[in-house]
PDB file of C-alpha atoms in Angstrom:
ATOM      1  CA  UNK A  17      73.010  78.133 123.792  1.00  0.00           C
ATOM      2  CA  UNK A  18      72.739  81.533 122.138  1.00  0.00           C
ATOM      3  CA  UNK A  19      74.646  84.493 123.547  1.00  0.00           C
ATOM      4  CA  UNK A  20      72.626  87.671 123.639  1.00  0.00           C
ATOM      5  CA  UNK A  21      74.235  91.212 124.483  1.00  0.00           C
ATOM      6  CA  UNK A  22      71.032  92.747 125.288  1.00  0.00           C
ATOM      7  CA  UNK A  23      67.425  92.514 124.883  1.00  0.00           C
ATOM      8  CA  UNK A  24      66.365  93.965 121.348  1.00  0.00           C
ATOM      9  CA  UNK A  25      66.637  90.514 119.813  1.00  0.00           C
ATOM     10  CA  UNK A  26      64.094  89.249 121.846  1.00  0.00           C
ATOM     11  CA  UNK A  27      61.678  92.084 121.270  1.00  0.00           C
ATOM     12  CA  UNK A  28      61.501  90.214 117.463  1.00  0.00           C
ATOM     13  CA  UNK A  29      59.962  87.371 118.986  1.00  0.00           C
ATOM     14  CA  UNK A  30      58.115  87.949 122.413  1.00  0.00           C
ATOM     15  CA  UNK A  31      55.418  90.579 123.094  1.00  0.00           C
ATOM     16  CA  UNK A  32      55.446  89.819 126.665  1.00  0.00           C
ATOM     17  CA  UNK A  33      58.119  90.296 129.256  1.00  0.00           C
ATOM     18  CA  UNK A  34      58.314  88.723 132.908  1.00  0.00           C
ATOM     19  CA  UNK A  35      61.577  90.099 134.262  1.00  0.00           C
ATOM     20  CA  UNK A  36      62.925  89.089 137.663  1.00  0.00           C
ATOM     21  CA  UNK A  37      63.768  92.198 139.953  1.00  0.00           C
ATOM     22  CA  UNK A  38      66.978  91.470 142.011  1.00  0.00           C
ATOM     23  CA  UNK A  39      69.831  90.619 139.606  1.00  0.00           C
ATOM     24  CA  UNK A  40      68.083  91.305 136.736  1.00  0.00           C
ATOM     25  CA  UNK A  41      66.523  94.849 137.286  1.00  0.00           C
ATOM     26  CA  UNK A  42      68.792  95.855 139.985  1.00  0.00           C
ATOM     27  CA  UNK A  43      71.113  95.223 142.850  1.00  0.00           C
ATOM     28  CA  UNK A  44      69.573  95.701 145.627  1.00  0.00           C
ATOM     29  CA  UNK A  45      70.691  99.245 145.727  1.00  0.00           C
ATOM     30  CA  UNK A  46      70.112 100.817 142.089  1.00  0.00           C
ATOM     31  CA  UNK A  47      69.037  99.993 138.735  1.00  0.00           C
ATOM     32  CA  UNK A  48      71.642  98.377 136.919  1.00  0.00           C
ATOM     33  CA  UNK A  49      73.234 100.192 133.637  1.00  0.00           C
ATOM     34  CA  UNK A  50      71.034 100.265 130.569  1.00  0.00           C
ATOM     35  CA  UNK A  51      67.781  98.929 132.045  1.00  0.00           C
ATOM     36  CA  UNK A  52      65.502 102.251 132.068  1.00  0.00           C
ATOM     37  CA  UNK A  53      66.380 102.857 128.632  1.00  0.00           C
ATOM     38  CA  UNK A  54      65.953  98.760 127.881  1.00  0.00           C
ATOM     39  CA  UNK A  55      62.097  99.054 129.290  1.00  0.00           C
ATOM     40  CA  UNK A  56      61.356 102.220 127.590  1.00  0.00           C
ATOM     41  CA  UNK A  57      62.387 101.097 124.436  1.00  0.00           C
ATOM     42  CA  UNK A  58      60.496  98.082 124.855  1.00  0.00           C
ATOM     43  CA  UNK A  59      57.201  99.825 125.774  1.00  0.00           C
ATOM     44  CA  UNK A  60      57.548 101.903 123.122  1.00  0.00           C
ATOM     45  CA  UNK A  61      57.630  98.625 120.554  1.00  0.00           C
ATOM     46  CA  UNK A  62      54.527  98.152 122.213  1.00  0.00           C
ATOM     47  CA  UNK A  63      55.348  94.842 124.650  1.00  0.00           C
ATOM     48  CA  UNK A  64      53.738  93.907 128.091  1.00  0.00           C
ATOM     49  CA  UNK A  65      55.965  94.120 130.921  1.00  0.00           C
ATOM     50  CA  UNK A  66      55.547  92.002 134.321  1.00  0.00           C
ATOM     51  CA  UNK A  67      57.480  91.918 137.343  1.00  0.00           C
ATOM     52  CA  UNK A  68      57.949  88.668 138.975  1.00  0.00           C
ATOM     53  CA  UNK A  69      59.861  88.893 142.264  1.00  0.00           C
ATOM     54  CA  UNK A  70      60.310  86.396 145.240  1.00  0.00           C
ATOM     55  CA  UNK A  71      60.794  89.729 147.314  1.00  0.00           C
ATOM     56  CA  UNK A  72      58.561  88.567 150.766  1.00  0.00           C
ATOM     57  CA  UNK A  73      56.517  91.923 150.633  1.00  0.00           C
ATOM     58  CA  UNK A  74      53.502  93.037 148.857  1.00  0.00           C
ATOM     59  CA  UNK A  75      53.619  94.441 145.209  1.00  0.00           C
ATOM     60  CA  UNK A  76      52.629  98.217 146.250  1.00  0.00           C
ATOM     61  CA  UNK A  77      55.858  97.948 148.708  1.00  0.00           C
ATOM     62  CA  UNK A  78      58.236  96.799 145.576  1.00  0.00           C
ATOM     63  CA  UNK A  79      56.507  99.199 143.094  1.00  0.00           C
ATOM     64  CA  UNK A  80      57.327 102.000 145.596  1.00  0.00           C
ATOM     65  CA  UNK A  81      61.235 100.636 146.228  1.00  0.00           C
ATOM     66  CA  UNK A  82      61.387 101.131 142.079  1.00  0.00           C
ATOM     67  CA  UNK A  83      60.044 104.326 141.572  1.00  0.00           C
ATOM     68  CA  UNK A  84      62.158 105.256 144.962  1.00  0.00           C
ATOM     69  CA  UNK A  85      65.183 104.076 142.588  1.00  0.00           C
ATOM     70  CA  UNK A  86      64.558 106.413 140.054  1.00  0.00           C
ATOM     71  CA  UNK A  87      62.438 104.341 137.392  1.00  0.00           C
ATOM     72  CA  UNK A  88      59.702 105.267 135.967  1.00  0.00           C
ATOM     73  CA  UNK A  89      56.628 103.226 137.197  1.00  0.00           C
ATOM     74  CA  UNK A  90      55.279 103.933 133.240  1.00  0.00           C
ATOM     75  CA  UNK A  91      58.036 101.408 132.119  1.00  0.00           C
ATOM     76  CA  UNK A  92      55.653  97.937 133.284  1.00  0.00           C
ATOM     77  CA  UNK A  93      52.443  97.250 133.213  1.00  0.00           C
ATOM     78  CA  UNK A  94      52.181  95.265 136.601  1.00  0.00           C
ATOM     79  CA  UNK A  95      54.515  93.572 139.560  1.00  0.00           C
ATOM     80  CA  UNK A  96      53.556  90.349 141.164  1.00  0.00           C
ATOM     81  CA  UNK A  97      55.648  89.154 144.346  1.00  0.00           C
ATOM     82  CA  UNK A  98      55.468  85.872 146.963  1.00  0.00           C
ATOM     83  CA  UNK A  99      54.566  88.680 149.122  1.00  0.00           C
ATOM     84  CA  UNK A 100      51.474  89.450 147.654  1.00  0.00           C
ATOM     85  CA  UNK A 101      51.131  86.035 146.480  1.00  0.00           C
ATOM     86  CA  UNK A 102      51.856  84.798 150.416  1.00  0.00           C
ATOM     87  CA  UNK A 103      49.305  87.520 151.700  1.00  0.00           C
ATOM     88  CA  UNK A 104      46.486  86.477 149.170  1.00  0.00           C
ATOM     89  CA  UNK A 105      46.670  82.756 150.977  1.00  0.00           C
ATOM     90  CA  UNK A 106      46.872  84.264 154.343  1.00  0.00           C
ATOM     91  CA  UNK A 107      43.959  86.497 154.037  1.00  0.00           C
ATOM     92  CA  UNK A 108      41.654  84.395 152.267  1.00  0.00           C
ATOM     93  CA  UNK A 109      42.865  80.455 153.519  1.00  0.00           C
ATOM     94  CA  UNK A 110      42.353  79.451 149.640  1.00  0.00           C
ATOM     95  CA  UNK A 111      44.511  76.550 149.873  1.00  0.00           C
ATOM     96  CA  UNK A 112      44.251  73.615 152.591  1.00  0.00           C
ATOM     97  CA  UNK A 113      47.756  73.961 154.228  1.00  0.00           C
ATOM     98  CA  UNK A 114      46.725  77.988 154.620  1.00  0.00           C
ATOM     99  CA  UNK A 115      43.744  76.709 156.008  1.00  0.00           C
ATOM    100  CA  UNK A 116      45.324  74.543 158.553  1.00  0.00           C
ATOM    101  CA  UNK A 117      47.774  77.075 159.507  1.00  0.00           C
ATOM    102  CA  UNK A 118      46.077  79.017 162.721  1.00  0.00           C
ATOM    103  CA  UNK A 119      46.338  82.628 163.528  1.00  0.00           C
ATOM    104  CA  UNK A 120      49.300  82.545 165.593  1.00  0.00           C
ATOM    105  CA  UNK A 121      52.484  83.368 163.797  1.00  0.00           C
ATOM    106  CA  UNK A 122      55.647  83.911 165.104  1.00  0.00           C
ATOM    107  CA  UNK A 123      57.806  86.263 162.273  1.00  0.00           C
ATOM    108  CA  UNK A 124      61.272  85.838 161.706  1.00  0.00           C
ATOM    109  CA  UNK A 125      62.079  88.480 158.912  1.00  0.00           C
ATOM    110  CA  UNK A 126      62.542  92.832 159.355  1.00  0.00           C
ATOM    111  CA  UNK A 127      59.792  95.102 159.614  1.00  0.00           C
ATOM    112  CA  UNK A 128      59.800  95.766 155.960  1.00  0.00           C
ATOM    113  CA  UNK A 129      58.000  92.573 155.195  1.00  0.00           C
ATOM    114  CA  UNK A 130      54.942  93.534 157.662  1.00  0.00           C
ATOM    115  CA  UNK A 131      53.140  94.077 154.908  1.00  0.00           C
ATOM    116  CA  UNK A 132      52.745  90.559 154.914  1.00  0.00           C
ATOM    117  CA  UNK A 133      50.907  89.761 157.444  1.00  0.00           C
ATOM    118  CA  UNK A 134      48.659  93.211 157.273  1.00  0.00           C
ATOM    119  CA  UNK A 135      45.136  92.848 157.174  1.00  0.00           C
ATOM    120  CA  UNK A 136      45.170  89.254 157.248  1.00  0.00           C
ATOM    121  CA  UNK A 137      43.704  88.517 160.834  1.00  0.00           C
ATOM    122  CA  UNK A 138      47.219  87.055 161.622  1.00  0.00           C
ATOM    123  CA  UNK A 139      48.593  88.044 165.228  1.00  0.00           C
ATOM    124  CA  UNK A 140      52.043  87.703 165.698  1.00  0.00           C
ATOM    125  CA  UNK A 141      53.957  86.462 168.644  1.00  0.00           C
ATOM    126  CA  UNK A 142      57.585  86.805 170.105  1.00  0.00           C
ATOM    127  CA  UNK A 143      58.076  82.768 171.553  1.00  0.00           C
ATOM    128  CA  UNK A 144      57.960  79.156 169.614  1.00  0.00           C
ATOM    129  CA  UNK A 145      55.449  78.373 172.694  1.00  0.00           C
ATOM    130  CA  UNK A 146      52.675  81.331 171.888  1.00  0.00           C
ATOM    131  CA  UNK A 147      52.810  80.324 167.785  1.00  0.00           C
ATOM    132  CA  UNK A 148      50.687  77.937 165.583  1.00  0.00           C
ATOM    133  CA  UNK A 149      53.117  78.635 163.038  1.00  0.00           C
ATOM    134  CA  UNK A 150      56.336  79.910 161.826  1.00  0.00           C
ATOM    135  CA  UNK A 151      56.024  83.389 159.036  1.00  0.00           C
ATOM    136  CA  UNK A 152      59.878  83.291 157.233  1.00  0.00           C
ATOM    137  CA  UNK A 153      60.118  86.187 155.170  1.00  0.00           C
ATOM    138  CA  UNK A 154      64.446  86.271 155.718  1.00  0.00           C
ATOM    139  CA  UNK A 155      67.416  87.868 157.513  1.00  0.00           C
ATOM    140  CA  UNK A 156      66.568  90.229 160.261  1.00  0.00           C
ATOM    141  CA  UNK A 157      69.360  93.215 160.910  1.00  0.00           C
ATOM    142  CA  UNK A 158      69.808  92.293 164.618  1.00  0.00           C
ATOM    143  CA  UNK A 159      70.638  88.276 163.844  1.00  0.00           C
ATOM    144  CA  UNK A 160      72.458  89.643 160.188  1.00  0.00           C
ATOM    145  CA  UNK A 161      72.045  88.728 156.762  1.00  0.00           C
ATOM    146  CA  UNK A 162      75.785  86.837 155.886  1.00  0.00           C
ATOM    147  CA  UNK A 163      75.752  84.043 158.918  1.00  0.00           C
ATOM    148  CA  UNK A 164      72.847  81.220 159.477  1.00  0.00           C
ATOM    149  CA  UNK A 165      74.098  80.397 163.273  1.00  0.00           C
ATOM    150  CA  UNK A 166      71.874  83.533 165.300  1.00  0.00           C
ATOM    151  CA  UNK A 167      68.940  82.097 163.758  1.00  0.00           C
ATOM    152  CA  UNK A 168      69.364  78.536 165.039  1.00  0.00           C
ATOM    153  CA  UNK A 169      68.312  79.075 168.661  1.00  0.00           C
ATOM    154  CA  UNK A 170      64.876  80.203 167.166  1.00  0.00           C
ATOM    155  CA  UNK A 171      64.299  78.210 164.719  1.00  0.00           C
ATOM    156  CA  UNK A 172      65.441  74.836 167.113  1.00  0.00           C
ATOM    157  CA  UNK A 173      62.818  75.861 169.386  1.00  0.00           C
ATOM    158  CA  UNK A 174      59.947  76.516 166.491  1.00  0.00           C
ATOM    159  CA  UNK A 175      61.366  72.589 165.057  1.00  0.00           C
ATOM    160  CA  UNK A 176      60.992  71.202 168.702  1.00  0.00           C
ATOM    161  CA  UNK A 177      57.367  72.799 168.587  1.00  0.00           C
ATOM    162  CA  UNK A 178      56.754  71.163 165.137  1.00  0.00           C
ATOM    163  CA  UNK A 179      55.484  74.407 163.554  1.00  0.00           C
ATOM    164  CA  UNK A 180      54.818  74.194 160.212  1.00  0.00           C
ATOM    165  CA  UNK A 181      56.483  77.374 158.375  1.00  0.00           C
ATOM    166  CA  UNK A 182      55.273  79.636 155.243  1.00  0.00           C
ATOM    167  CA  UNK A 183      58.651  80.738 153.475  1.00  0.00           C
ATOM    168  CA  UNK A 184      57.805  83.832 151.450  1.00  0.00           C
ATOM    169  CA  UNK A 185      60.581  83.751 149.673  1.00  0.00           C
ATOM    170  CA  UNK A 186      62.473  80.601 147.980  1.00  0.00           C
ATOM    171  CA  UNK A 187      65.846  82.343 147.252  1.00  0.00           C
ATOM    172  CA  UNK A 188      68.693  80.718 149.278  1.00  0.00           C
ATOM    173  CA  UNK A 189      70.573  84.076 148.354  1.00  0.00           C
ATOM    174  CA  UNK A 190      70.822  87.376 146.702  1.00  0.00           C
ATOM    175  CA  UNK A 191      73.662  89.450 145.717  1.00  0.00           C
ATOM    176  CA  UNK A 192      73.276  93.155 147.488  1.00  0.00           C
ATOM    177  CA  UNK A 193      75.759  94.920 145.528  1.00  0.00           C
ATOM    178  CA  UNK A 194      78.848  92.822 145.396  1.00  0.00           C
ATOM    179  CA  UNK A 195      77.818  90.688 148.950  1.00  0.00           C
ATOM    180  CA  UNK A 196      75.874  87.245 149.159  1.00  0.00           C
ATOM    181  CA  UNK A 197      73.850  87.462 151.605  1.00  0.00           C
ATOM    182  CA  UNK A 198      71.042  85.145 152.908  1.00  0.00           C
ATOM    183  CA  UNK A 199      67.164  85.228 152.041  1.00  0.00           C
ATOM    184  CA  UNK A 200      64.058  83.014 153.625  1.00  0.00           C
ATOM    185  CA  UNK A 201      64.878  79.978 151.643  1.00  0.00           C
ATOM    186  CA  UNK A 202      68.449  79.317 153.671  1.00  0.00           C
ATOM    187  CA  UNK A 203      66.733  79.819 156.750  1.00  0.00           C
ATOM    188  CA  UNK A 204      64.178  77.237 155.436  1.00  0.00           C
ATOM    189  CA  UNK A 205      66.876  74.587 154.609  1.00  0.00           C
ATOM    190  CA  UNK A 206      67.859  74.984 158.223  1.00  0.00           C
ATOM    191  CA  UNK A 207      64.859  74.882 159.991  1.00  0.00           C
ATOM    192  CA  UNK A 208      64.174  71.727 157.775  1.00  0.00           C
ATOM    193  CA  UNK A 209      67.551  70.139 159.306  1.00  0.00           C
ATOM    194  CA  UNK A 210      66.641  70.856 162.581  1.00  0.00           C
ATOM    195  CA  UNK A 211      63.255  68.823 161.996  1.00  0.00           C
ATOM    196  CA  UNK A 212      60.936  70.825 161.450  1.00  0.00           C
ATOM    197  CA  UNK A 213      57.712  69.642 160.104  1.00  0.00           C
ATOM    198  CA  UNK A 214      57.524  71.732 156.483  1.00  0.00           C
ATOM    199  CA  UNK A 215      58.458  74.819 154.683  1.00  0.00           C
ATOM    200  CA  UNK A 216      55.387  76.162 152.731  1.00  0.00           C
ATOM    201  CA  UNK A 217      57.537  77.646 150.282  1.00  0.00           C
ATOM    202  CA  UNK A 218      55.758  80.380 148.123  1.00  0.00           C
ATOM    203  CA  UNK A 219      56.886  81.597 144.967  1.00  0.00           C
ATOM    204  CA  UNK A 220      59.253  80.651 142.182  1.00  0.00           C
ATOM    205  CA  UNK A 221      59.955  78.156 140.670  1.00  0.00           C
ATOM    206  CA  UNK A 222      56.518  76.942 141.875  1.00  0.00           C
ATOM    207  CA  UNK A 223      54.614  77.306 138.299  1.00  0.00           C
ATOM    208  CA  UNK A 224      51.240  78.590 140.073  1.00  0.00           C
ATOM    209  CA  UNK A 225      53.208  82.143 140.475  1.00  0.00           C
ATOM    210  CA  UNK A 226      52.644  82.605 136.200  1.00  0.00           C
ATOM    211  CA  UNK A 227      49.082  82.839 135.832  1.00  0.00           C
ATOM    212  CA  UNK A 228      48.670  85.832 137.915  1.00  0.00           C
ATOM    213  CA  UNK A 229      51.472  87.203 135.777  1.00  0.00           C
ATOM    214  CA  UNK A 230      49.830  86.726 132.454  1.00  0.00           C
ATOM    215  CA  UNK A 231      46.831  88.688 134.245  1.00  0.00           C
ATOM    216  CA  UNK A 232      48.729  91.145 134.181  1.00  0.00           C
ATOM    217  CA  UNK A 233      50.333  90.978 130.987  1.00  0.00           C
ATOM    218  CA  UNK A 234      46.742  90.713 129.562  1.00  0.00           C
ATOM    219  CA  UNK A 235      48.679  87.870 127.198  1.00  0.00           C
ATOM    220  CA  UNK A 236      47.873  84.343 127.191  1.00  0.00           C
ATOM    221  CA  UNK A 237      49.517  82.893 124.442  1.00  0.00           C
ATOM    222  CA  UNK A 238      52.221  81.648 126.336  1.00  0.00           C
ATOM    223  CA  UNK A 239      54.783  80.630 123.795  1.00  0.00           C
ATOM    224  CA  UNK A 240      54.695  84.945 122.520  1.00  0.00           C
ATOM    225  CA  UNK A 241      56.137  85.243 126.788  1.00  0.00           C
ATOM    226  CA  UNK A 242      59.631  85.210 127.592  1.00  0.00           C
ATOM    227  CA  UNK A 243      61.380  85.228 131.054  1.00  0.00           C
ATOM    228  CA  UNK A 244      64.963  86.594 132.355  1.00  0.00           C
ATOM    229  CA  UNK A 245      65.903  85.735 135.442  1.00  0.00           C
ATOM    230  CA  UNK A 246      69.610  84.912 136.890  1.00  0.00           C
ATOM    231  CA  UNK A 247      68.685  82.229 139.227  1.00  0.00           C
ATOM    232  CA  UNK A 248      68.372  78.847 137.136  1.00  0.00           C
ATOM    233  CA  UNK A 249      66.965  76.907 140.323  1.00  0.00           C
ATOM    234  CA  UNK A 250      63.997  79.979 140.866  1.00  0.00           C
ATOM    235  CA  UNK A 251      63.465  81.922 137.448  1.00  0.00           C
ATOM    236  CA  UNK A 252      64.432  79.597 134.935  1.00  0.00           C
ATOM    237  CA  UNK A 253      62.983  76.240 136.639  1.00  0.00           C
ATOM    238  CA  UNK A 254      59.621  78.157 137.218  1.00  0.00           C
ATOM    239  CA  UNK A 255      59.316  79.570 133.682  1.00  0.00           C
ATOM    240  CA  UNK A 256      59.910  75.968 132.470  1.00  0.00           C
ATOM    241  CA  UNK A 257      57.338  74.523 134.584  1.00  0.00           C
ATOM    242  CA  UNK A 258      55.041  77.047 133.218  1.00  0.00           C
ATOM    243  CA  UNK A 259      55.499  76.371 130.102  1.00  0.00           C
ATOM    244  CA  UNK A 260      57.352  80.164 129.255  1.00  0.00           C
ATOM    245  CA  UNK A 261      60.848  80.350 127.437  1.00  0.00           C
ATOM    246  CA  UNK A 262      63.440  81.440 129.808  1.00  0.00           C
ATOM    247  CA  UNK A 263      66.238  83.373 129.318  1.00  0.00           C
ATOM    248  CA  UNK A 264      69.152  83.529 131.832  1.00  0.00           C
ATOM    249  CA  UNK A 265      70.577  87.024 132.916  1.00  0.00           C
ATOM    250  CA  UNK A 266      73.986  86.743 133.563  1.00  0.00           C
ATOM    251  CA  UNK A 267      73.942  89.419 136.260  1.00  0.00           C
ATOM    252  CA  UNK A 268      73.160  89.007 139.962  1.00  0.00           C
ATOM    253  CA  UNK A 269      74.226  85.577 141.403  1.00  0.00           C
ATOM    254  CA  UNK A 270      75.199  84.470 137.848  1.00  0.00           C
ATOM    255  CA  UNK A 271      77.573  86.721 137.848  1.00  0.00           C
ATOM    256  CA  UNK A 272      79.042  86.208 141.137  1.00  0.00           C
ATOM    257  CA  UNK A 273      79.119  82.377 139.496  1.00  0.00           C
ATOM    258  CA  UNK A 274      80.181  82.962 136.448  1.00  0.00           C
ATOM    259  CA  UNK A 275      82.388  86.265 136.254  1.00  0.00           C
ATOM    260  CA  UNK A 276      83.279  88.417 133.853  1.00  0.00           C
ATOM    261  CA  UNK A 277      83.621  86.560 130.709  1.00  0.00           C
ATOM    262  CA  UNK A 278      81.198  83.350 131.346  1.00  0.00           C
ATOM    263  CA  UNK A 279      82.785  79.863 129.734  1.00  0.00           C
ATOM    264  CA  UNK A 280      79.439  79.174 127.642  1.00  0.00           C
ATOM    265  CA  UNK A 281      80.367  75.313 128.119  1.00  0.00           C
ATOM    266  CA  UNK A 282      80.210  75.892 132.252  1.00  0.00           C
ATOM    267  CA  UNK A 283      77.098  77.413 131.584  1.00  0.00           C
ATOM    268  CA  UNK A 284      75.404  74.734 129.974  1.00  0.00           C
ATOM    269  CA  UNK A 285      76.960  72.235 132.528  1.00  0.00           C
ATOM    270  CA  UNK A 286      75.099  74.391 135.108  1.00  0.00           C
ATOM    271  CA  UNK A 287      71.554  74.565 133.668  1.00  0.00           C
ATOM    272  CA  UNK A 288      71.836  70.687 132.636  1.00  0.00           C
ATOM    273  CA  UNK A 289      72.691  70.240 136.392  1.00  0.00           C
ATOM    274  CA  UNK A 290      69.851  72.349 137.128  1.00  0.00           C
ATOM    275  CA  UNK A 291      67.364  70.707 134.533  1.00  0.00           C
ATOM    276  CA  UNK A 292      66.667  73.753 132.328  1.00  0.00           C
ATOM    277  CA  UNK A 293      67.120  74.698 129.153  1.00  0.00           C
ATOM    278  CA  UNK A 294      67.142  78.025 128.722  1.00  0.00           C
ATOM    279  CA  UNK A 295      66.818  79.569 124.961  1.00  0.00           C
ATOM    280  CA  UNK A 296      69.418  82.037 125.883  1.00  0.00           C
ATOM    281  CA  UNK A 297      71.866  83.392 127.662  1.00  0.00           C
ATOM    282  CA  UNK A 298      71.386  87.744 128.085  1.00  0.00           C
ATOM    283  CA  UNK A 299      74.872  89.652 129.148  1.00  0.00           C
ATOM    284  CA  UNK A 300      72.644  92.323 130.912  1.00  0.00           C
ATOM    285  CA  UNK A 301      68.999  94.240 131.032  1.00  0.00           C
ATOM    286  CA  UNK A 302      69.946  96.440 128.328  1.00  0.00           C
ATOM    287  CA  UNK A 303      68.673  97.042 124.303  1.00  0.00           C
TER     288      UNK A 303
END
C-alpha cells in the first residue's frame, strides 16, 4: 500500500475530491494542521472539492460549523451530509421504508440535529407509547456521549414497541479531540440487541450517498474521483461500493488505532479485515 505524506501527489491524478469532515478535516474542535492551505492549493490547481459527512444535521448547519472554524467556505465547492440526505427522505417519503414510517417520531439525539426533522411534517414526541418511530441522530448531553447504559431504558421501551428507527448517522464513534466518544450507529447496535425491529441506517458506506456528491462535483467520470476518509468500515467501504478510489487518512480514529508511526503491515491486516483496498494510505490533510 503506498504511503503518502500529504495530498499533492494525488492532485496528479484526481480532479475531484470527496473528503470526509471529522478526522479528516478536523477534530471536532478545529481544523487540523495544514488543511486550509491543503484545499487552497488544491482549488487553485483547479480540482472539485465535496464534503461527505455522516454528521446527522443538514449541510447549511455543517457549512456554518466550518466557516465558524475559521475556513474559508471558498475552499469546496459543495457539502453533502446523512442529515440532509435523512431530511430529503423525510420530507418527500421517496423511498418505501420512509413511506411506511408515520409522522410520529420520538428523537433521541441534542438539539443541534433539529434541523433534521425541520420542515418535514414530522412531530416529535417525548414517550415510546406516543411514537410511530424512533429519529437516532446520537449522544444527547444529559444521557453523555462516552457510556451506552442511560440510553438503554429508552431505547428498551422503543424495542418493546417495535419501532422501526432512522439512524442518521452510521459512525459507531468519533474522536473529539483526543476522546472516543459515541455517535447514532452505537446506539443503533444496541437498540438492535434489545430487539428492535430495524435501523434505517443513512449514510456511508451505503453507495447511494455518491451520486449526490458527484452533483456537486459537477464530475462524473468516476475513476478522475478520489476519497479520504479515516474510517475503513464508513469512508473507505462506501467509496468502494461506489466505484471511487479511496484513500485512508490516518488521522481521527485511525490514529487513535494506529498511533504515531502506523506498522504498514497492521494496516493492511485491517483493511483486508475490513474488505477494502484502499490505493493509499495519507499521513494527514496537508500538500
Amino acid at each position: 500500500m503506498r504511503m503518502l505524506d500529504g495530498v499533492a501527489p494525488l492532485a496528479e491524478r484526481y480532479d475531484g475530491f470527496i473528503l470526509d469532515l471529522w478526522g479528516v478535516v478536523h477534530d471536532g474542535r478545529q481544523p487540523y494542521p495544514g488543511v486550509a492551505d491543503a484545499l487552497g492549493r488544491l482549488k487553485a490547481a483547479g480540482k472539485r472539492i465535496a464534503f461527505l459527512s455522516n454528521a446527522p444535521r443538514r449541510s447549511f448547519v455543517v457549512d456554518a460549523l466550518l466557516t465558524g472554524m475559521g475556513l474559508d467556505r471558498a475552499l469546496w465547492d459543495g457539502t453533502m451530509t446523512s442529515g440532509e440526505l435523512a431530511w430529503r427522505h423525510l420530507k418527500h417519503r421517496d423511498r418505501a421504508d420512509f413511506a411506511a414510517l408515520g409522522t410520529r417520531a420520538l428523537h433521541i439525539g441534542p438539539e443541534r440535529d433539529l434541523s433534521v426533522p425541520a420542515e418535514t411534517g414530522l412531530v416529535l414526541v417525548d414517550r415510546a407509547e406516543d411514537a410511530e418511530f424512533v429519529l437516532n441522530t446520537g449522544p444527547e448531553p444529559a444521557r453523555g456521549n462516552t457510556d451506552i447504559e442511560p440510553y438503554r431504558a429508552a431505547l428498551t421501551a422503543c424495542a418493546a414497541r417495535h419501532l422501526p428507527m432512522v439512524c442518521v448517522n452510521p459512525d459507531r464513534h468519533v474522536m473529539v479531540g483526543d476522546q472516543r466518544v459515541l455517535c447514532a450507529g452505537a446506539l443503533a447496535d444496541l437498540y438492535l440487541a434489545l430487539g428492535g425491529p430495524m435501523a434505517i441506517e443513512i449514510g456511508k458506506p451505503d453507495p447511494a450517498c455518491y451520486p449526490p456528491v458527484l452533483e456537486l462535483l459537477g464530475l462524473s467520470d468516476r475513476s478522475r474521483i478520489v476519497a479520504i476518509g479515516d474510517s475503513p468500515h464508513t469512508d473507505l467501504a462506501g467509496a468502494q461500493a461506489a466505484g471511487i478510489d479511496a484513500v485512508w487518512a490516518l488521522t481521527g480514529l485511525a490514529a487513535h488505532a494506529h498511533g504515531a508511526t502506523p506498522d504498514p503491515e497492521r494496516l493492511a491486516a485491517e483493511a483486508a479485515a475490513e474488505g477494502v483496498r484502499p490505493v493509499a494510505t495519507l499521513a494527514a490533510l496537508r500538500w
